[in-house]
Every structure is written in structure tokens, then in C-alpha cells.
PDB file of C-alpha atoms in Angstrom:
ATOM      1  CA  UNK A   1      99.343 125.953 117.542  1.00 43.00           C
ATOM      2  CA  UNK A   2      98.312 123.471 120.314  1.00 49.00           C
ATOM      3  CA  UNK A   3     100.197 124.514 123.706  1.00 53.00           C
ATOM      4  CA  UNK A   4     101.770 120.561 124.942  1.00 61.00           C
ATOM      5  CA  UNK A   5      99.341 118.843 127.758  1.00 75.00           C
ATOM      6  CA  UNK A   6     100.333 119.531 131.265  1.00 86.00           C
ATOM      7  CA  UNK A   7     102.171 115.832 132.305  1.00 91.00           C
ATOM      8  CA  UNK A   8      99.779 115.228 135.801  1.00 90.00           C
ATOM      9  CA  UNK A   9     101.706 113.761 138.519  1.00 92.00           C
ATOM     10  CA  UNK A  10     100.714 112.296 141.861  1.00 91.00           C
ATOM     11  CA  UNK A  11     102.977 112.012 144.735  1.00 92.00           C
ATOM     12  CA  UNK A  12     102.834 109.179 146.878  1.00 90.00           C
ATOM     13  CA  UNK A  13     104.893 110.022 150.179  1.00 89.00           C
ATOM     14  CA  UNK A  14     103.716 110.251 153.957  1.00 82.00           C
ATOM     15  CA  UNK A  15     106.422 113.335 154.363  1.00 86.00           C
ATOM     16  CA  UNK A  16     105.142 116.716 153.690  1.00 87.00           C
ATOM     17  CA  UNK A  17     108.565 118.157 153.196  1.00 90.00           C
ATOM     18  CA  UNK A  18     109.002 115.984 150.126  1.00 90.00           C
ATOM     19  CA  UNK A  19     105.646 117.223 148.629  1.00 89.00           C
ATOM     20  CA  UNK A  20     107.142 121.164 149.194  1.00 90.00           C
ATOM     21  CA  UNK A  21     110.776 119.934 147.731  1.00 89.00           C
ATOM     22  CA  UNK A  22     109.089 118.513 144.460  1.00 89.00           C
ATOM     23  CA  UNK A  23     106.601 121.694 143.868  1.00 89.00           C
ATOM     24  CA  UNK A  24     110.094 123.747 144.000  1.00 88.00           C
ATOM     25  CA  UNK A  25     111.988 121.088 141.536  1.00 88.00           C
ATOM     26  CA  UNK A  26     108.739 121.461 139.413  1.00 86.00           C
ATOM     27  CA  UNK A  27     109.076 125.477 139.840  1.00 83.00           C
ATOM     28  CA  UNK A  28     112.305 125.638 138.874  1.00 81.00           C
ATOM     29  CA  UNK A  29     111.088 123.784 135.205  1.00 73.00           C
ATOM     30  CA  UNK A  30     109.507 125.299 132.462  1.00 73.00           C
ATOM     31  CA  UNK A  31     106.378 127.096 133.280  1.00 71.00           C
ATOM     32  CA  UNK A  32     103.112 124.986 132.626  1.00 72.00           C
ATOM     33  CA  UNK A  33     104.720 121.668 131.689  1.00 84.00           C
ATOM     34  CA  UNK A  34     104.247 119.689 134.684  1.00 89.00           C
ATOM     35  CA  UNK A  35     101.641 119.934 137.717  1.00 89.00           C
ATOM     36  CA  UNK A  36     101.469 118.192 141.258  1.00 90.00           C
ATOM     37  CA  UNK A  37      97.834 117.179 141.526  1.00 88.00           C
ATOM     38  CA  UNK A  38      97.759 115.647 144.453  1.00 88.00           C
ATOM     39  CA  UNK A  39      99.801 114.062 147.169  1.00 87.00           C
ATOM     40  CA  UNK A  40      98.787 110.800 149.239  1.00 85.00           C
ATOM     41  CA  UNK A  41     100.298 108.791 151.530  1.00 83.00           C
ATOM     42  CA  UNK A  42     101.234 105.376 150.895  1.00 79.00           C
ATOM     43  CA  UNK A  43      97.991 102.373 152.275  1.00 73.00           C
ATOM     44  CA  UNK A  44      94.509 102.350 152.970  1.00 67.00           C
ATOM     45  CA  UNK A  45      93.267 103.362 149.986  1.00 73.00           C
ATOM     46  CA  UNK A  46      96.275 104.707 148.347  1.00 75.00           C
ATOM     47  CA  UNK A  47      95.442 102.816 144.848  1.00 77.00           C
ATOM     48  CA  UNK A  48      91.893 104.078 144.773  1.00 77.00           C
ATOM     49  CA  UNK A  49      93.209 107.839 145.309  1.00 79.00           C
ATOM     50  CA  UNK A  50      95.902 107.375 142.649  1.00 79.00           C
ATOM     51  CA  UNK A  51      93.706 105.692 140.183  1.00 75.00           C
ATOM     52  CA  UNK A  52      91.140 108.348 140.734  1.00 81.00           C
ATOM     53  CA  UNK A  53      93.423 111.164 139.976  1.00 84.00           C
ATOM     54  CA  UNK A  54      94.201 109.905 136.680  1.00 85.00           C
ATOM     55  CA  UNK A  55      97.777 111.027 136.717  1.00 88.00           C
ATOM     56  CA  UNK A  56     100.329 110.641 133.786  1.00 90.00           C
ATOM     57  CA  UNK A  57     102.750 109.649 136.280  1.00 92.00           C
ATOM     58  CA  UNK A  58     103.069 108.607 139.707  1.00 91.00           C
ATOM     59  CA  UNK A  59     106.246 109.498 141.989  1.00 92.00           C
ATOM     60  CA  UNK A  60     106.769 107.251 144.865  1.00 91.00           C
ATOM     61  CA  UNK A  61     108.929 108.285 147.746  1.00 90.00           C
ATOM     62  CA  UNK A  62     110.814 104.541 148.546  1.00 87.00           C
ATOM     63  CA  UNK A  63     111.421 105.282 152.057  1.00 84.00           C
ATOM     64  CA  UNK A  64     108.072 105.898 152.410  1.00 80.00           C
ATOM     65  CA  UNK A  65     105.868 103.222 150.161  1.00 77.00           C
ATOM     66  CA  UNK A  66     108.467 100.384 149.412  1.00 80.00           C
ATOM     67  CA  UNK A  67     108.204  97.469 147.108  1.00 82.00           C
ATOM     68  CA  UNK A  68     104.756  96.347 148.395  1.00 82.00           C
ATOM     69  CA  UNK A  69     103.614  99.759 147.593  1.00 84.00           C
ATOM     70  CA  UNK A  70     105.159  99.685 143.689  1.00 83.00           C
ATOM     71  CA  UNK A  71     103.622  96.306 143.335  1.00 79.00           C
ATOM     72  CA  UNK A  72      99.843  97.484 144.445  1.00 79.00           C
ATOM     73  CA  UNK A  73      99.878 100.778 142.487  1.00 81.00           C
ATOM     74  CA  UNK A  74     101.167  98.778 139.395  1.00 77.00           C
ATOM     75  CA  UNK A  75      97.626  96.358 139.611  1.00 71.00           C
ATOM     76  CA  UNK A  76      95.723  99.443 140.378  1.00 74.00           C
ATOM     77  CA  UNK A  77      96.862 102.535 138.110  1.00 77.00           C
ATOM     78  CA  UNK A  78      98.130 102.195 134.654  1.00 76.00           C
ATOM     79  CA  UNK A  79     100.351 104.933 135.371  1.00 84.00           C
ATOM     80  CA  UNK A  80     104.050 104.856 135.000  1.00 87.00           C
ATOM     81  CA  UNK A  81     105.851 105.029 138.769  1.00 90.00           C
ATOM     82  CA  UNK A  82     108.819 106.676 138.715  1.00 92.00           C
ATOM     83  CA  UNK A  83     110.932 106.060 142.210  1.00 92.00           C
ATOM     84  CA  UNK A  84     112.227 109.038 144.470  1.00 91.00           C
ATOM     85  CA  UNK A  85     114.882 107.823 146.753  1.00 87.00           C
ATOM     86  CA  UNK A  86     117.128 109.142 149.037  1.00 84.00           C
ATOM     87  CA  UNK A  87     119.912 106.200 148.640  1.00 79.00           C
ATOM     88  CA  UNK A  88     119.540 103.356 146.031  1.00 73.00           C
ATOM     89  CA  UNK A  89     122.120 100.779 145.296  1.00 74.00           C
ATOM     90  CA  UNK A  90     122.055  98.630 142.597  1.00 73.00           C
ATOM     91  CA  UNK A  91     120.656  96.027 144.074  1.00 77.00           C
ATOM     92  CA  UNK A  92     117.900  98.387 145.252  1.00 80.00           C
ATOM     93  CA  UNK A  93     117.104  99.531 141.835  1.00 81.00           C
ATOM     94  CA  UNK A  94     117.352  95.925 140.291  1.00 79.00           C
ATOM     95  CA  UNK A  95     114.084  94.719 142.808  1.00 82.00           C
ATOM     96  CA  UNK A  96     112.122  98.376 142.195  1.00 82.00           C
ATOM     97  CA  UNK A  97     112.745  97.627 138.606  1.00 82.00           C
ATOM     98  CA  UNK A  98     111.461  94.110 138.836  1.00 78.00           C
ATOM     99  CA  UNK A  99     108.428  95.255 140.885  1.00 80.00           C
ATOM    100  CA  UNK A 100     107.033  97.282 138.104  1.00 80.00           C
ATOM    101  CA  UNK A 101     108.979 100.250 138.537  1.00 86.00           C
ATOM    102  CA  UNK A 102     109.596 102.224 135.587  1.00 87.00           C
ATOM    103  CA  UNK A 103     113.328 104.414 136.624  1.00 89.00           C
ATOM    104  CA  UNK A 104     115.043 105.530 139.862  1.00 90.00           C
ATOM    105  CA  UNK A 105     115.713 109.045 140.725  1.00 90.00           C
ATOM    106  CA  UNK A 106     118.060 110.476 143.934  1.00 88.00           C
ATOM    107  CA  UNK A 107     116.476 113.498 145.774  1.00 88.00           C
ATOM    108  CA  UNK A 108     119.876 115.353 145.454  1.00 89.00           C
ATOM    109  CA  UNK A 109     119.604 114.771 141.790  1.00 89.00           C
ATOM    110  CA  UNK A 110     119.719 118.057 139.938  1.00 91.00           C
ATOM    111  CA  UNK A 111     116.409 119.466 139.814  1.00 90.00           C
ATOM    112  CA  UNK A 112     116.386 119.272 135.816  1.00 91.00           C
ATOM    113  CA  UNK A 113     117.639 115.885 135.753  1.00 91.00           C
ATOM    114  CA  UNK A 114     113.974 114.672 137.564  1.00 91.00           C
ATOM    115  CA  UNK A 115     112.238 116.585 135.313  1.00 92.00           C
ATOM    116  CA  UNK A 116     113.842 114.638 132.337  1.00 92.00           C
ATOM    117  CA  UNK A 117     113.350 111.508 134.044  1.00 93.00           C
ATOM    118  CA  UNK A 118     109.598 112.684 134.481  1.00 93.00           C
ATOM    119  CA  UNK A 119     108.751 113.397 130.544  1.00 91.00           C
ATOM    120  CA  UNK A 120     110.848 110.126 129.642  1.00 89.00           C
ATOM    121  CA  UNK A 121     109.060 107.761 132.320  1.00 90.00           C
ATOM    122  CA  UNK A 122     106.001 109.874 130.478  1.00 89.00           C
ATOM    123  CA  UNK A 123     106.957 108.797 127.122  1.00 84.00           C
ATOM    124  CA  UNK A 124     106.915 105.411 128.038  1.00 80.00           C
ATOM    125  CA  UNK A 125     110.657 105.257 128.621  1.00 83.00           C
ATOM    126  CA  UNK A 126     112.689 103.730 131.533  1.00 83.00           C
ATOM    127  CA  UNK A 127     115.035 105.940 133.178  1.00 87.00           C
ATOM    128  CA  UNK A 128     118.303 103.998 134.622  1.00 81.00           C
ATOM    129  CA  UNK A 129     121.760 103.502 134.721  1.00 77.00           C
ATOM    130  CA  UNK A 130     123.497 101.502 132.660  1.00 75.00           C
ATOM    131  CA  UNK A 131     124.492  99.156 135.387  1.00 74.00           C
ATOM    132  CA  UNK A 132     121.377  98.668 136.437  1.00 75.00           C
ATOM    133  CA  UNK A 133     120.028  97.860 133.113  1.00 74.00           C
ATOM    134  CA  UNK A 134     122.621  95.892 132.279  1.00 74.00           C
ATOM    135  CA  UNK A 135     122.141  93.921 135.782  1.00 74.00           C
ATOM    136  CA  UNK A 136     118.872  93.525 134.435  1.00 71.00           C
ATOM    137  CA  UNK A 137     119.159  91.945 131.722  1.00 69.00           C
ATOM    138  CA  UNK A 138     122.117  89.523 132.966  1.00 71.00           C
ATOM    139  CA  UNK A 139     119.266  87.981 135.516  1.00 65.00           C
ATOM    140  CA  UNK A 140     116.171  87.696 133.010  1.00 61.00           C
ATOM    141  CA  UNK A 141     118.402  86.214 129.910  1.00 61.00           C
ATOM    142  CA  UNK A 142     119.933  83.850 132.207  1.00 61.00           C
ATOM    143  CA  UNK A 143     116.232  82.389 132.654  1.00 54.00           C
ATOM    144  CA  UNK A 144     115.596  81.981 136.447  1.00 47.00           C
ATOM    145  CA  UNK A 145     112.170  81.552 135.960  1.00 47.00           C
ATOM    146  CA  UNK A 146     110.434  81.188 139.096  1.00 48.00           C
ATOM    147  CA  UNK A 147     108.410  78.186 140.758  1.00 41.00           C
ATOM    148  CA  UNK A 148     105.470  77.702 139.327  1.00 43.00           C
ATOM    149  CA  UNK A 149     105.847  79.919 136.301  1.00 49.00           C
ATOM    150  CA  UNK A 150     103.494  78.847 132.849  1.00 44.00           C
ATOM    151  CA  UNK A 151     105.773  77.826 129.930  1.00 48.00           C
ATOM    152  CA  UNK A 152     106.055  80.586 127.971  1.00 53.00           C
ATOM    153  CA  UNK A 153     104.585  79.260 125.057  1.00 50.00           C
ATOM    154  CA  UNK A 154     100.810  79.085 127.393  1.00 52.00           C
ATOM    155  CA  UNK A 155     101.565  82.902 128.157  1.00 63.00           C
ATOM    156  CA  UNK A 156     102.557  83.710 124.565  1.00 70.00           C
ATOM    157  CA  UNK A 157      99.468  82.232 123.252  1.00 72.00           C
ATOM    158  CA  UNK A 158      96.972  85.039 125.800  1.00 77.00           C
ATOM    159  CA  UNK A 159      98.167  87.724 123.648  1.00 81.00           C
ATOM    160  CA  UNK A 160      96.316  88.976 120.873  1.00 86.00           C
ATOM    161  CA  UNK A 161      97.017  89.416 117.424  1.00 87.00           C
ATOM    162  CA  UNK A 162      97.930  93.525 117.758  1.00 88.00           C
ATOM    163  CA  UNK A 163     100.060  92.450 121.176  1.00 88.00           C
ATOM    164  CA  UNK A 164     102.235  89.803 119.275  1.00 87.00           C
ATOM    165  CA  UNK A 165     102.579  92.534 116.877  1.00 88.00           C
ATOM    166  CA  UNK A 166     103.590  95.162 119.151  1.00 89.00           C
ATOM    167  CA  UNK A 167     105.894  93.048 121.072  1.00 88.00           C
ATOM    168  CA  UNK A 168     107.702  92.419 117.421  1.00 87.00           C
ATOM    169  CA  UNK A 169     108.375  95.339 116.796  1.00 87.00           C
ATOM    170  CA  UNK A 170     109.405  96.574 120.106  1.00 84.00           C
ATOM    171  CA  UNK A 171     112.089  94.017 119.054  1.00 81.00           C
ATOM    172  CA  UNK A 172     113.027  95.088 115.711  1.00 80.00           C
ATOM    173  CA  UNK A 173     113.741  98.503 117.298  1.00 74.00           C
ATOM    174  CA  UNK A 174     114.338  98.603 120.747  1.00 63.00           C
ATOM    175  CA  UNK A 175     116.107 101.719 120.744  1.00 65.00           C
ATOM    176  CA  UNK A 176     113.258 103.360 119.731  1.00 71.00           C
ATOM    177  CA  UNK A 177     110.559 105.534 122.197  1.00 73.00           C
ATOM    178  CA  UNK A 178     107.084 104.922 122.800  1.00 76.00           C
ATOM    179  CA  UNK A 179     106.363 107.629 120.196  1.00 80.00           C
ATOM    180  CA  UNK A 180     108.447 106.272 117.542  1.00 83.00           C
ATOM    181  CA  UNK A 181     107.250 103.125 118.198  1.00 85.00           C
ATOM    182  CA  UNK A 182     103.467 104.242 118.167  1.00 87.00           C
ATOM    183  CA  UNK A 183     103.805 106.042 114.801  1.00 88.00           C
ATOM    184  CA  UNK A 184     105.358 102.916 112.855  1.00 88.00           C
ATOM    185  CA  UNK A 185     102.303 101.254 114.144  1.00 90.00           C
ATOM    186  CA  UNK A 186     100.777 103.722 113.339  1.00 89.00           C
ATOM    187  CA  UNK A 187      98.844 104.080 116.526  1.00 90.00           C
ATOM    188  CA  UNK A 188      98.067 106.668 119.716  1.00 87.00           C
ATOM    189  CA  UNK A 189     100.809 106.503 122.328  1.00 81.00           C
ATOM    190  CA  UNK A 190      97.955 105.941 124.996  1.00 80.00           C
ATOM    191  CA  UNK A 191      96.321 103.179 122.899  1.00 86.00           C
ATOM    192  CA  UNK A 192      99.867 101.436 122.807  1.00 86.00           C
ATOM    193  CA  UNK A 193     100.654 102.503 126.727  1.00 80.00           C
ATOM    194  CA  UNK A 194      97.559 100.739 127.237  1.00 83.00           C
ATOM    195  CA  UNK A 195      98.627  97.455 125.117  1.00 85.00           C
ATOM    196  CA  UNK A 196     102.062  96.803 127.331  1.00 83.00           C
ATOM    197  CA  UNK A 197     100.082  97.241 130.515  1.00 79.00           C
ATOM    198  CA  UNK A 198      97.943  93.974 128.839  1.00 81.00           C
ATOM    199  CA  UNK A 199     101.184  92.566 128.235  1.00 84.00           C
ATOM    200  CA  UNK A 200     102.937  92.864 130.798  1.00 79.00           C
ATOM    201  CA  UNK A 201     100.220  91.529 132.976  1.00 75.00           C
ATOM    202  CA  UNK A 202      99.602  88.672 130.389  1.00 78.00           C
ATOM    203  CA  UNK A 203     103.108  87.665 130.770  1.00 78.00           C
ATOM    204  CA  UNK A 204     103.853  88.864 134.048  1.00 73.00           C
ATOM    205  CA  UNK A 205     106.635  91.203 133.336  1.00 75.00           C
ATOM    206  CA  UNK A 206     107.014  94.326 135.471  1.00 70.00           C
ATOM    207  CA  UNK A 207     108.477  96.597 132.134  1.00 71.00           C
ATOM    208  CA  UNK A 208     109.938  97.219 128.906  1.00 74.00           C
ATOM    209  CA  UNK A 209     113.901  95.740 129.610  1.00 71.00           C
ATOM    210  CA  UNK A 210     111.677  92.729 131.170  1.00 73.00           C
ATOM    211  CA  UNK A 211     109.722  92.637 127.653  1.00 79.00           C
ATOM    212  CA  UNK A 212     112.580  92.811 125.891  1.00 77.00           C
ATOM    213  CA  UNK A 213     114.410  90.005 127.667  1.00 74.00           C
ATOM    214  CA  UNK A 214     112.219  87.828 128.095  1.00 76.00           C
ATOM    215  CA  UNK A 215     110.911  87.835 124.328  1.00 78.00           C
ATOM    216  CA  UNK A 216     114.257  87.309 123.220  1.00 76.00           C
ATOM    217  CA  UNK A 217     114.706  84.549 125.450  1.00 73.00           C
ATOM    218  CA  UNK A 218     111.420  82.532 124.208  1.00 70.00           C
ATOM    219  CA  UNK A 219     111.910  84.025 120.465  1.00 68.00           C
ATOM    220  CA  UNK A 220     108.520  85.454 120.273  1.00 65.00           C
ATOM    221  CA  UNK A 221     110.042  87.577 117.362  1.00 58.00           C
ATOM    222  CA  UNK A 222     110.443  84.086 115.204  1.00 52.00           C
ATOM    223  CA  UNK A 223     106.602  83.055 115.928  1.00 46.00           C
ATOM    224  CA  UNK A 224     103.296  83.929 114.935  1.00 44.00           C
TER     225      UNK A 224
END
């Protein structure tokens, strides 16, 4: 029987004390399911050391990196980020979120409560509260698009054929997870990680809930 692929991560953080707190959360897991490759500190060339790593998911200490940071890792790595913060108010997770952010975890979260945040963020997931989400969605249905922003029918038409496709049925079951979703499409759950980073940048959406939203909005489940 196969033994399950070591998830890689790569912490971004310019505190060494954070790197030593997350090798003893990852300690504390199962043995051989997760490993710290590396640890950088946010700038210079950050990006190029993440992308170069090829990790499966990158943890960014906030106090550390900020927005900016989210934003410049996002263009760079196709790696989920998952957020490490000390403090993080809704408000806080709303603009990590909308920065391309995939979930928000708390330092004094339980040590197995990261982990799960780690394989789900892995999986393609998001990991959030439910106020958060739902904050989320309020602000993309209500349509604020910004200045400036193509009609959505000019960034509908950049996707291809398999992206419309995906995008539908990421609508007809949105409940579902990345390996669900990759099976009915009958597709590798890299191949289809790899499609929503096209889309996303396509449309300029920063995740999934964004996706989600924003399809709804334009009906891109009622064309093509």
C-alpha cells in the first residue's frame, strides 16, 4: 500500500521562535505527514525562495509579511497560503481573504486544529469562520466592483472550454472538496489546483468563496 505524500510546507516569518513553535505543533501530529522545508523571511527575494521550494503549502506569519506579502507570493507560487496570526478580527480576515489568502489560523489555536487547517488549505479547501465567510460573501454578491474593472462578460470569455466547465461544476456542488470535485471531472487534483490558479487570475479573484460569488453574480452557470 502507498504510504500518503509528506504535505511540504514553507514558512514565511522573520521570527525564529515561530519557526521552533510550528516544528513542535508539527511534532505533536502524526509522524511523517507533514514537514517544514524551509523557513524565509518575508522580501527580497522571498517569492523566488518559496517558488523554488515547491511547497504544498505556504504559512505566512501576518505580523511579519502582511497583505503586500500575501499578494506577491499569490503571483509568484501556486501554493495555497494559509495565514498564522497572533490576533485577527474579522475585518482582518475579510482583506487576507480578499488578498488571495486561502484560511486564518491563531497561534494559540490548538496544535491539532492547524494541522487540520493545513491538510484542508492542502486539499484545496478554505479554512474560516462562518462569519467571515459569510462577510464574504455579503461584499462580493452585493457587486462593488471596483474602478476600472472589465465587464464580466470580457473576463468570462478568457476562460477556456475545461475552465467554464470547472467553474460549473464548482457551482452545482459547492459543498464539495477539491477531491470530490476532481474525481467527477474526472481529473488529478493538481491538474484542477492548477486550473483555479488560471482562473482566478483570469478573473481576478483571490479564491474559491470569491469564485463562487462572483459566478453566481454574472450567472456563468446559465452560459456557455
Amino acid at each position: 500500500m502507498e504510504l500518503p505524500r509528506l504535505i511540504r510546507l514553507l514558512l514565511v516569518s522573520g521570527d525564529r521562535d515561530v519557526a521552533v513553535w510550528l516544528l513542535r505543533v508539527l511534532e505533536e501530529g502524526e509522524p511523517g505527514s507533514m514537514e517544514l522545508v524551509r523557513a524565509i523571511a518575508p522580501g527580497g527575494d522571498a517569492c523566488t525562495l518559496a517558488a523554488g521550494n515547491h511547497p504544498d503549502v505556504i504559512l505566512l506569519d501576518i505580523e511579519a509579511g502582511g497583505v503586500t506579502t500575501i499578494v506577491q507570493l499569490g503571483a509568484e507560487c501556486p501554493a495555497p497560503i494559509l495565514v498564522l496570526a497572533g490576533e485577527c478580527d474579522g475585518a482582518a480576515r475579510v482583506r487576507v481573504m480578499r488578498s488571495g489568502a486561502r484560511g486564518v489560523v491563531l497561534k494559540r489555536d490548538a496544535p491539532g486544529t492547524i494541522r487540520k487547517a493545513v491538510r484542508k488549505v492542502k486539499e484545496g479547501e478554505l479554512w474560516l469562520d462562518r462569519v467571515t465567510t459569510g462577510q464574504l460573501l455579503k461584499e462580493l454578491l452585493a457587486g462593488a466592483a471596483h474602478p476600472g474593472e472589465l465587464p464580466a462578460s470580457g473576463r468570462f470569455a478568457n476562460l477556456t472550454e475545461r475552465e467554464s466547465d470547472i467553474v460549473r461544476a464548482l457551482l452545482g456542488e459547492q459543498g464539495a472538496s477539491s477531491r470530490e470535485l476532481a474525481a467527477r471531472l474526472r481529473i488529478g487534483e493538481q491538474t484542477l489546483r492548477n486550473h483555479f490558479c488560471s482562473i482566478y487570475r483570469k478573473l481576478g479573484i483571490p479564491n474559491r468563496v470569491g469564485l463562487v460569488a462572483y459566478a453566481t453574480r454574472h450567472r456563468l452557470d446559465s452560459t456557455g
